[in-house]
Amino acid sequence: MDAFIELDGVEKVFDVRRRTGFLRRERRRVRAVDGLSFTVARGEMVGYIGPNGAGKSTTVKMLTGILTPSGGRLRVAGIDPARERTRLAHRIGVVFGQRTSLWWDLPLIDSYRLAHRMYRIPDARYRENLDRLVELLGLEALLDVPVRQLSLGQRMRGDIAAALLHDPEILYLDEPTIGLDVVSRTRVREFLGELNAGRGTTVLLTTHDLQDIERLCSRVMVVDHGRMMYDGPLAGLHEAGESERTLVVDLERELPPVDAGPEARVVRVEGPRQWLAFPASVSAAPLVARIAAGYPLVDLSVREPDIEAVIGRMYAGRETVVPGTGNS
Ligand SMILES: Nc1ncnc2c1ncn2[C@@H]1O[C@H](COP(=O)(O)OP(=O)(O)OP(=O)(O)O)[C@@H](O)[C@H]1O
Ligand SMILES: [Mg+2]
């Protein structure tokens, strides 16, 4: 496999000084990234998730060369980011949702003109890319508006375009949909999906919005305390998180909790409707057969486990999960 992004035992330690009283300071070491190893192949789109303070943004900053790792080995497109940050800059694009890279007081188009010169983008290519991005991200009416007057969603689209004008092969997105409304979020998602599928751009997507991941990424990496907790397909998280599915049955009338065998347990009863939880790895068919044989069944449905709940349990458990597949 062509490892386009490669981390091997990468660490980042911050020395923080904290005031603990008048004239008293305490020094503390924060291991923001603690021996992280993974690879991303060219053309992949990988979700990068974890609770607050897990080390996600720190990882992205090391991948761009903004921060130098305290240990381990890191390569992006064969380049050591911290040592050759400028050379790498021509091959990557980055969007930090919490901070804009645009010029606050200038019209949007001016930031693009600056990028044109800064990255020495050939004129024809610049015009072609600008036209395409403006159209795809709906920026036409915003080009002459000062960035500070843009709404959050407009600014985010503006930032994404700025990150892509120089045709980067890799795009890092650190919470690109934070604070966006449903329409803007969908628009950004569709754009990113198209960018990855159509142009083959390699994408590392950090987000707290699991729907971003569900829509866009077949592979997800979960970090906590700077360590890899899971690296594999999104579906594998269900098994790793010991998640449960729910069978909802409607009976003819109100009855005591049904017995559907040892795998399932009734978790809720409301009139003639009952909810049964069972392991996600177990087939629903025998449970249904058993209920249908022993009770006056009118209707039923199976609900898939809620990915939010699975991940919530994973964060809360704080145990390392052995990855199913993928490369950790
Ligand atoms: N410049 C810094 N100096 C000191 N500590 C830092 C610095 N940057 C990050 N940290 C610490 O490193 C840890 C990881 O932070 P990071 O921003 O990478 O987390 P994150 O996963 O991006 O979290 P969030 O979901 O909140 O964005 C935190 O404990 C944070 O306080
Ligand atoms: Mg962050």
XYZ file of C-alpha atoms and ligand atoms in Angstrom:
360
model
C 0.000 0.000 0.000
C 1.226 3.450 -0.887
C 1.454 5.110 2.524
C 0.879 8.748 1.787
C 0.647 9.845 5.391
C 2.772 7.841 7.786
C 3.146 8.136 11.554
C 5.279 5.849 13.624
C 5.268 6.265 17.393
C 4.691 10.013 17.118
C 4.667 11.981 20.368
C 4.016 15.562 21.322
C 4.696 16.761 24.822
C 3.816 20.267 25.946
C 5.418 21.885 28.958
C 2.781 24.000 30.587
C 3.328 26.454 33.380
C 0.390 27.074 35.589
C -0.078 29.632 38.335
C -1.075 27.843 41.472
C -0.933 30.850 43.779
C 0.736 34.206 44.290
C 4.257 33.845 42.849
C 3.801 30.112 42.748
C 3.969 28.262 39.498
C 3.720 24.648 38.713
C 5.243 22.974 35.700
C 3.296 20.232 34.120
C 3.938 18.035 31.124
C 1.022 17.291 28.871
C 1.387 14.312 26.573
C -0.979 15.526 23.898
C 0.050 12.801 21.459
C 1.425 9.656 23.009
C 2.968 7.175 20.590
C 0.609 7.426 17.648
C 1.091 5.171 14.625
C -1.043 4.978 11.508
C -0.848 5.229 7.757
C -3.219 6.731 5.227
C -3.064 5.630 1.593
C -3.307 8.002 -1.338
C -6.944 8.721 -2.145
C -8.332 7.604 1.213
C -10.786 9.655 3.228
C -10.362 8.924 6.909
C -12.356 10.188 9.859
C -10.332 11.235 12.885
C -12.378 11.470 16.039
C -11.994 11.562 19.799
C -13.147 13.526 22.853
C -12.021 17.076 23.641
C -8.321 17.266 24.336
C -7.622 13.863 22.754
C -4.823 15.259 20.605
C -6.570 15.551 17.226
C -5.666 19.151 16.429
C -2.141 18.581 17.716
C -1.818 15.692 15.257
C -3.068 17.858 12.384
C -0.637 20.626 13.343
C 2.251 18.161 13.262
C 1.063 16.891 9.885
C 1.276 20.418 8.486
C 4.614 21.233 10.120
C 3.199 23.938 12.426
C 4.297 21.835 15.394
C 7.399 19.670 15.666
C 6.903 16.209 17.179
C 8.720 15.472 20.449
C 9.391 11.945 19.258
C 8.656 9.330 16.641
C 8.672 9.514 12.877
C 6.269 11.340 10.619
C 6.119 11.621 6.828
C 3.590 13.246 4.553
C 4.032 12.549 0.830
C 7.570 11.493 1.719
C 8.283 14.848 3.376
C 9.179 15.502 7.009
C 6.658 18.308 7.697
C 8.582 20.117 10.437
C 11.803 20.236 8.397
C 10.329 21.138 5.033
C 7.180 22.965 5.870
C 7.220 25.240 2.825
C 7.780 22.439 0.360
C 4.975 20.463 1.975
C 2.658 23.482 1.895
C 2.390 23.176 -1.879
C 1.034 19.664 -1.564
C -1.404 20.022 1.328
C -4.422 22.132 2.143
C -5.683 22.699 5.657
C -8.879 24.061 7.143
C -9.184 24.776 10.853
C -12.888 25.278 11.453
C -12.235 27.271 14.608
C -9.862 29.721 12.968
C -9.982 31.310 9.577
C -7.005 31.559 7.259
C -8.735 34.376 5.387
C -7.935 38.061 5.747
C -10.541 39.352 8.118
C -10.858 42.932 6.838
C -10.455 42.231 3.143
C -13.015 41.045 0.628
C -12.928 37.274 0.180
C -11.453 37.522 -3.314
C -8.363 39.314 -1.962
C -7.427 36.320 0.164
C -7.612 34.192 -2.973
C -5.446 36.645 -4.904
C -2.878 36.473 -2.140
C -2.928 32.675 -2.236
C -2.471 32.890 -6.008
C 0.785 34.764 -5.512
C 1.933 33.000 -2.366
C 1.652 29.540 -3.881
C 2.777 30.778 -7.297
C -0.213 29.151 -8.933
C -0.035 29.487 -12.737
C -2.598 32.087 -13.886
C -4.697 29.762 -16.039
C -4.838 27.130 -13.309
C -5.730 29.711 -10.676
C -8.621 31.041 -12.766
C -9.879 27.582 -13.565
C -9.726 26.439 -9.920
C -11.277 29.641 -8.649
C -14.200 29.366 -11.083
C -14.802 25.748 -10.161
C -14.595 26.291 -6.399
C -16.751 29.415 -6.522
C -19.409 27.484 -8.363
C -19.273 24.311 -6.276
C -19.212 26.153 -2.968
C -21.679 28.873 -3.970
C -19.334 31.792 -3.374
C -20.234 33.988 -6.357
C -22.146 36.626 -4.408
C -19.630 36.642 -1.553
C -16.367 37.395 -3.336
C -16.534 41.144 -2.726
C -17.744 40.888 0.847
C -15.210 41.504 3.653
C -14.624 38.233 5.482
C -15.728 39.645 8.828
C -19.204 40.209 7.365
C -19.629 36.602 6.291
C -21.754 34.173 8.260
C -19.996 31.184 9.778
C -21.137 28.815 7.026
C -20.175 31.263 4.285
C -16.769 31.806 5.839
C -16.185 28.070 6.165
C -16.943 27.565 2.473
C -14.600 30.461 1.761
C -11.880 28.804 3.839
C -12.308 25.476 2.077
C -11.919 27.152 -1.316
C -8.780 28.953 -0.075
C -7.276 25.620 0.990
C -7.847 24.092 -2.436
C -6.790 26.800 -4.904
C -3.313 25.319 -5.291
C -4.628 21.798 -6.036
C -3.296 20.075 -2.922
C -3.099 16.296 -2.989
C -3.954 16.097 0.693
C -6.572 18.035 2.615
C -6.723 18.170 6.412
C -9.991 19.359 7.832
C -10.208 20.125 11.533
C -13.924 20.456 12.291
C -15.078 21.923 8.987
C -18.757 21.682 9.860
C -18.624 23.095 13.382
C -21.508 25.464 14.008
C -22.975 25.088 10.520
C -26.693 24.777 9.894
C -28.107 21.636 8.300
C -28.105 23.041 4.768
C -24.538 24.339 4.895
C -23.328 21.160 6.522
C -24.889 19.050 3.776
C -23.398 21.287 1.141
C -19.906 21.044 2.640
C -20.250 17.279 2.990
C -21.344 16.818 -0.599
C -18.485 18.956 -1.760
C -15.932 16.956 0.234
C -17.336 13.643 -0.982
C -17.055 14.845 -4.556
C -13.533 16.165 -3.999
C -12.381 12.790 -2.701
C -14.256 10.635 -5.213
C -13.820 12.853 -8.254
C -10.356 14.276 -7.831
C -8.850 11.604 -5.620
C -7.801 14.083 -2.952
C -6.645 12.335 0.211
C -8.670 13.656 3.142
C -8.160 13.492 6.899
C -11.349 14.685 8.532
C -11.488 15.643 12.196
C -14.964 16.233 13.506
C -17.297 15.890 16.452
C -20.179 15.395 14.054
C -20.547 11.660 13.583
C -22.875 12.206 10.657
C -19.927 13.712 8.777
C -18.106 10.450 9.335
C -21.092 8.258 8.527
C -21.687 10.057 5.248
C -18.095 10.409 4.131
C -15.651 7.983 5.668
C -15.423 4.226 5.335
C -12.553 4.214 7.799
C -12.457 5.897 11.162
C -9.692 6.382 13.707
C -10.591 7.086 17.315
C -7.990 8.676 19.581
C -8.056 9.394 23.277
C -5.270 10.716 25.491
C -3.117 10.890 22.384
C -3.398 7.163 21.758
C -5.163 5.168 19.088
C -8.264 3.508 20.483
C -9.657 2.155 17.272
C -8.703 2.127 13.623
C -10.960 0.355 11.188
C -14.270 0.449 9.389
C -17.054 2.494 10.892
C -19.225 -0.605 11.164
C -16.563 -2.301 13.290
C -17.106 0.307 15.995
C -20.392 -1.355 16.805
C -18.666 -4.586 17.693
C -15.824 -2.849 19.439
C -18.322 -0.858 21.501
C -20.416 -3.947 22.274
C -23.411 -2.168 20.934
C -26.953 -3.416 20.932
C -29.772 -3.334 18.452
C -33.349 -2.818 19.444
C -36.325 -4.875 18.373
C -39.582 -2.978 18.699
C -42.683 -5.174 18.742
C -46.338 -4.163 18.636
C -48.604 -6.754 20.210
C -52.387 -6.978 19.943
C -52.768 -5.839 23.502
C -50.860 -4.872 26.601
C -48.985 -7.896 27.957
C -46.255 -8.635 30.504
C -42.687 -8.474 29.112
C -42.247 -11.106 26.406
C -39.710 -13.885 26.595
C -37.619 -13.909 23.430
C -34.819 -16.094 24.700
C -31.580 -15.501 26.573
C -30.103 -13.079 23.999
C -32.769 -10.422 24.332
C -34.207 -8.505 27.239
C -37.189 -6.229 27.407
C -35.990 -2.725 28.216
C -39.246 -0.840 27.918
C -42.998 -1.499 27.800
C -45.562 1.076 26.727
C -49.078 -0.294 26.315
C -49.010 -2.942 23.581
C -45.521 -1.865 22.427
C -42.347 -3.440 23.808
C -38.650 -2.693 23.206
C -36.105 -5.503 23.346
C -32.348 -4.981 23.366
C -30.060 -7.643 21.898
C -26.373 -7.742 20.878
C -25.690 -6.163 17.485
C -23.787 -9.283 16.470
C -26.837 -11.552 16.967
C -29.387 -12.189 14.212
C -32.870 -10.817 14.844
C -34.565 -13.668 12.955
C -34.761 -16.291 15.755
C -35.945 -13.643 18.225
C -38.705 -12.591 15.871
C -39.669 -16.207 15.199
C -39.918 -16.910 18.893
C -42.070 -13.875 19.591
C -44.290 -14.550 16.560
C -44.838 -18.132 17.767
C -45.667 -17.282 21.344
C -47.417 -13.878 21.240
C -50.096 -12.034 19.242
C -47.662 -10.032 17.100
C -49.048 -7.168 14.984
C -45.952 -5.350 13.779
C -42.234 -5.047 14.397
C -39.126 -3.092 13.466
C -35.409 -3.360 14.176
C -33.409 -0.304 15.116
C -29.707 -0.156 14.411
C -27.394 0.875 17.237
C -26.834 4.545 17.613
C -23.261 5.348 16.668
C -23.244 8.273 19.086
C -24.017 5.933 21.953
C -21.366 3.463 20.846
C -18.709 6.140 20.746
C -19.917 7.659 23.986
C -19.410 4.304 25.678
C -16.015 4.009 24.067
C -14.896 7.398 25.373
C -16.288 6.613 28.784
C -14.685 3.168 28.937
C -11.267 4.480 27.978
C -9.999 1.058 27.125
C -7.911 0.262 24.118
C -9.849 -1.686 21.563
C -7.965 -4.106 19.390
C -8.600 -2.943 15.856
C -10.588 -5.246 13.641
C -9.021 -4.235 10.368
C -7.199 -1.233 9.067
C -3.710 -0.352 10.048
C -2.855 1.003 13.399
N 0.095 24.905 22.584
C -0.220 24.110 23.609
N 0.376 24.249 24.805
C 0.075 23.440 25.831
N -0.844 22.463 25.780
C -1.477 22.267 24.618
C -1.202 23.086 23.477
N -1.994 22.656 22.457
C -2.711 21.633 22.936
N -2.415 21.393 24.235
C -2.984 20.331 25.076
O -2.844 19.117 24.394
C -3.988 18.297 24.558
C -4.568 17.947 23.191
O -5.117 19.111 22.599
P -5.762 19.117 21.138
O -6.102 20.508 20.809
O -4.860 18.394 20.208
O -7.078 18.258 21.360
P -8.286 17.969 20.363
O -8.399 16.493 20.258
O -8.114 18.728 19.107
O -9.531 18.495 21.192
P -10.881 19.263 20.723
O -11.853 18.183 20.361
O -11.306 19.976 21.944
O -10.535 20.166 19.575
C -4.909 19.076 25.466
O -4.724 18.614 26.769
C -4.462 20.511 25.304
O -4.700 21.236 26.467
Mg -9.178 20.242 18.173
